[in-house]
Coordinates of N, CA and C in Angstrom, one line a residue:
X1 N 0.8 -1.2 0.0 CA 0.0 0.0 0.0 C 0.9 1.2 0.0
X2 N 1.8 1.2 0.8 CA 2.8 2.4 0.4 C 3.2 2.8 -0.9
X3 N 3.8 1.8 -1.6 CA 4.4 1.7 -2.7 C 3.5 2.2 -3.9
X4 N 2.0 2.1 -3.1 CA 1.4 2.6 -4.8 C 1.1 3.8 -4.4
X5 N 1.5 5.1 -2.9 CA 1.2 6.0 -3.0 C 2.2 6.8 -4.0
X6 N 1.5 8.1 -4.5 CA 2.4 8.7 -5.3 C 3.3 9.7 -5.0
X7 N 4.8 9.6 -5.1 CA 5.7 10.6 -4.3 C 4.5 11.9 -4.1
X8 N 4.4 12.7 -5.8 CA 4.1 14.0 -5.6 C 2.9 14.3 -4.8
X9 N 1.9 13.2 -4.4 CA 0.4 13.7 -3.4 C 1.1 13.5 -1.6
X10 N 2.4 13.3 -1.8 CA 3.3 13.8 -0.7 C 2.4 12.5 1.0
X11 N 2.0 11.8 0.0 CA 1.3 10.8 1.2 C -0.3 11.3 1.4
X12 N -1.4 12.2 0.8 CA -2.6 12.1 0.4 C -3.0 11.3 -0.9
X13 N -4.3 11.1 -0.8 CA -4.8 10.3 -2.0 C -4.3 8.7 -1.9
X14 N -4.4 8.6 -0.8 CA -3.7 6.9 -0.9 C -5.2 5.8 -1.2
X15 N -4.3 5.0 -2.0 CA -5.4 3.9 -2.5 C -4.6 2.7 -2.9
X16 N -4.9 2.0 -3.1 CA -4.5 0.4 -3.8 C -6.1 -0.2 -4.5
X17 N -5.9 -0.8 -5.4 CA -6.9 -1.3 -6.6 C -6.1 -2.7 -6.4
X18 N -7.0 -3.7 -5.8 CA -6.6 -4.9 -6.1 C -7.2 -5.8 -7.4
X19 N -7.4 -6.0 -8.4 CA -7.8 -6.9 -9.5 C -8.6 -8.2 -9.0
X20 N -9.4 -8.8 -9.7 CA -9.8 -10.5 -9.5 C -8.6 -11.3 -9.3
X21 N -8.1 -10.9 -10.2 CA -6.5 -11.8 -10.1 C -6.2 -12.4 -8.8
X22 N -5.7 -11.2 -8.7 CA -4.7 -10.5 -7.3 C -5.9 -11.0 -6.0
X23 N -7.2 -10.7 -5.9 CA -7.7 -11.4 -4.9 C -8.1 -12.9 -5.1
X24 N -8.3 -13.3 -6.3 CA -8.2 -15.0 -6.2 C -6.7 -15.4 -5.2
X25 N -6.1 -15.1 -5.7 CA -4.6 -15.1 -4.8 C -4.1 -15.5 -3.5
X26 N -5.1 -14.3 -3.2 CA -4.8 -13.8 -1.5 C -5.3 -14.1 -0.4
X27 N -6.7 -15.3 -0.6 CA -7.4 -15.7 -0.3 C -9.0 -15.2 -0.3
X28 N -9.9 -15.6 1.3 CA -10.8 -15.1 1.4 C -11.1 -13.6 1.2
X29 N -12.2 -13.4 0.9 CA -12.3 -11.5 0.4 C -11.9 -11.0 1.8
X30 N -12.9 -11.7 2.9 CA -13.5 -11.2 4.2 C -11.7 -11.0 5.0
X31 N -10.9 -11.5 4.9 CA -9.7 -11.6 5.6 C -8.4 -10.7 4.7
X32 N -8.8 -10.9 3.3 CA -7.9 -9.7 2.4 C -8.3 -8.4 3.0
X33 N -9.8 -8.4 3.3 CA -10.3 -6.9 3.7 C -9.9 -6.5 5.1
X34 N -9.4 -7.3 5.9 CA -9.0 -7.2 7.3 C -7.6 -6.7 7.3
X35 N -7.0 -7.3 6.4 CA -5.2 -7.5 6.8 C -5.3 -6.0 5.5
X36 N -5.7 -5.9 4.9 CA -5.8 -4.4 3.9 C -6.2 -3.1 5.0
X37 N -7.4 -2.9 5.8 CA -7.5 -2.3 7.0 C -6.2 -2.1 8.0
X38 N -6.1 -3.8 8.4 CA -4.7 -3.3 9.3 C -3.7 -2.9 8.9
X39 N -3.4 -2.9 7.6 CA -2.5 -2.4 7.0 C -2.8 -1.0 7.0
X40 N -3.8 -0.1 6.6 CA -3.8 0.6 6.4 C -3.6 1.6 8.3
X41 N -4.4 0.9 9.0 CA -3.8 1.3 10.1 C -2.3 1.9 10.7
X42 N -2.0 0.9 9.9 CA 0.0 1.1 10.2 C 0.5 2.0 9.4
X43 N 0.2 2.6 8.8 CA 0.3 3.7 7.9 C -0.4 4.8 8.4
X44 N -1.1 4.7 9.5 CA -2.2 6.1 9.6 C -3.0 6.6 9.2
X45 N -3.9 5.6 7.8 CA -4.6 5.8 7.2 C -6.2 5.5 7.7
X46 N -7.3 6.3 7.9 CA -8.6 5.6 7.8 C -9.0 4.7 6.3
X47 N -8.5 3.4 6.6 CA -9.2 2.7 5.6 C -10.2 2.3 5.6
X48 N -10.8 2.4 4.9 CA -12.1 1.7 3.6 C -11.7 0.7 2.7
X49 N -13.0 0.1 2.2 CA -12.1 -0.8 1.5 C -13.6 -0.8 0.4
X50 N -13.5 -1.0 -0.7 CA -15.0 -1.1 -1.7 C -14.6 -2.0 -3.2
X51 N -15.6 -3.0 -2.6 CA -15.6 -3.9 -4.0 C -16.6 -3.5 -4.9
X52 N -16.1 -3.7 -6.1 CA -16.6 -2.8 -7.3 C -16.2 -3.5 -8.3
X53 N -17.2 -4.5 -9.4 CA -16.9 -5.0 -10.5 C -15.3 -5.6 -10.1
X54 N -15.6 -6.6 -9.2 CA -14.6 -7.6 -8.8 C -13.3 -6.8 -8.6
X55 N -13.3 -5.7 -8.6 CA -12.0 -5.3 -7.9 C -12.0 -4.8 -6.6
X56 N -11.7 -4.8 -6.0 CA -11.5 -4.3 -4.5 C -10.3 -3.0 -3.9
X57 N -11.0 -2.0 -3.4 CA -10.6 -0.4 -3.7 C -10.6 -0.2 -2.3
X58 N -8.8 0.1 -1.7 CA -8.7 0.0 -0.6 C -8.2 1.8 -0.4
X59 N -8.8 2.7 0.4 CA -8.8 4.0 0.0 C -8.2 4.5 1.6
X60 N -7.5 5.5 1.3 CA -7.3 6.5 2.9 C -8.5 7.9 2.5
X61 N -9.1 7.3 3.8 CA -10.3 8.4 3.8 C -10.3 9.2 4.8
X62 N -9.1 9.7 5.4 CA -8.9 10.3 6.5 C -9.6 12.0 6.3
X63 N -10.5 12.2 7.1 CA -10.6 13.9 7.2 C -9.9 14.7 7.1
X64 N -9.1 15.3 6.9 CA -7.8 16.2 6.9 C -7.7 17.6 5.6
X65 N -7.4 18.5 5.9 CA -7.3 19.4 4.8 C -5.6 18.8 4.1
X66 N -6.1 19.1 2.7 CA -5.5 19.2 1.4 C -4.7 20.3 1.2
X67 N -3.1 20.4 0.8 CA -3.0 21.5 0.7 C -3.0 21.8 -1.3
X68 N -4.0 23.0 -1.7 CA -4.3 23.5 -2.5 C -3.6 23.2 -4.0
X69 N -2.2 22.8 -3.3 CA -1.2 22.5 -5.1 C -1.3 21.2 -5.3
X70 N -1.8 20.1 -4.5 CA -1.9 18.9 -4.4 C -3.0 18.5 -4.6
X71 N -4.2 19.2 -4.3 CA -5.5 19.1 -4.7 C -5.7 19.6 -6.2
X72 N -5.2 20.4 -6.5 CA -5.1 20.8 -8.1 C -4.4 19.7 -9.2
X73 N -3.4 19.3 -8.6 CA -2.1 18.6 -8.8 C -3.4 16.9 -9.4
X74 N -3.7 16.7 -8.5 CA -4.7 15.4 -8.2 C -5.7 15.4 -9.5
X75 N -6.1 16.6 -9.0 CA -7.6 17.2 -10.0 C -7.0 17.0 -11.4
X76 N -6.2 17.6 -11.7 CA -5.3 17.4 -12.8 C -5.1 16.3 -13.8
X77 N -4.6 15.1 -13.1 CA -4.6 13.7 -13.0 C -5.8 13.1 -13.3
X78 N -6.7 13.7 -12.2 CA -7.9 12.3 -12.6 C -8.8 13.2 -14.1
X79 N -8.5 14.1 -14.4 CA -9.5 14.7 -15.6 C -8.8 14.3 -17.1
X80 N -7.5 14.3 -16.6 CA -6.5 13.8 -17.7 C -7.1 12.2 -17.9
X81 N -7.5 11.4 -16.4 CA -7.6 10.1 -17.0 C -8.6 9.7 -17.6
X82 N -9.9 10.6 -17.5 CA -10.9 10.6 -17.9 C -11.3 11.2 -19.0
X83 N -10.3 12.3 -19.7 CA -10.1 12.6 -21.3 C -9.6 11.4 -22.0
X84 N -8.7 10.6 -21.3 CA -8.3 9.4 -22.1 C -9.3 8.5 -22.3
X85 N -9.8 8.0 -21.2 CA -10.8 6.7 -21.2 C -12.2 7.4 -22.1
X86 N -12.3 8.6 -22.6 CA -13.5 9.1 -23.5 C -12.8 9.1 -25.1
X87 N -11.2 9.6 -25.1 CA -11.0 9.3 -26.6 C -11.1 7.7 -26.8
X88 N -10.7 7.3 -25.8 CA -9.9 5.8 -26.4 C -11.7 5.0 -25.9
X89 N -12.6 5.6 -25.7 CA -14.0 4.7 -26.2 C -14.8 4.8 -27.3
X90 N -14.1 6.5 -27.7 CA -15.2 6.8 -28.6 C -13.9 6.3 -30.5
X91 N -13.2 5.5 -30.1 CA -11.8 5.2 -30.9 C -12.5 3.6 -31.7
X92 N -13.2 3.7 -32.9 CA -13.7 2.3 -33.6 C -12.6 1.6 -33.0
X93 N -13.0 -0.2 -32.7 CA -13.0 -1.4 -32.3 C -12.5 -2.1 -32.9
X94 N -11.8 -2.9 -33.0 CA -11.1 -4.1 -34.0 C -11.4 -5.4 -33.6
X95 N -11.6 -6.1 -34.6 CA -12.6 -7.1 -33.1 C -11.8 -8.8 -34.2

């Protein structure tokens, strides 16, 4: 969980996206979602955890103010990823 935060959100915005894969794996959901919590614990994070179309979205949801270059910085990021995922749907299919 560390390792997928991103240097520049300086330790906000923490999350891990686990795959079907990756939880076939790991075992039971109910016990990946415990040891993902305590994990996040040890890090100081309020985790959450939300399964969504078989993947499982382990989030720091801690209350805390943002500081302003980081929240732009972020905002940035996720509109960028969502200009992508709209060219590359509306991009004909090769099938």
């Amino acid at each position: 969980m560390q390792a997928a935060l991103k240097p520049e959100y300086e330790g906000y915005y923490g999350q891990l996206i686990l795959g079907a894969d990756d939880l076939a794996e790991m075992g039971e959901l109910k016990d990946v979602r415990r040891a993902a919590r305590e994990a996040g614990r040890r890090l100081g994070w309020k985790t959450t955890t939300h399964l969504v179309g078989g993947r499982l979205f382990v989030l720091d949801e801690r209350e805390r103010e943002v500081p302003e270059r980081i929240e732009r910085l972020a905002g940035d990021a996720a509109a960028a990823a969502m200009d992508r995922f709209w060219e590359d749907s509306r991009r004909p299919r090769l099938t």
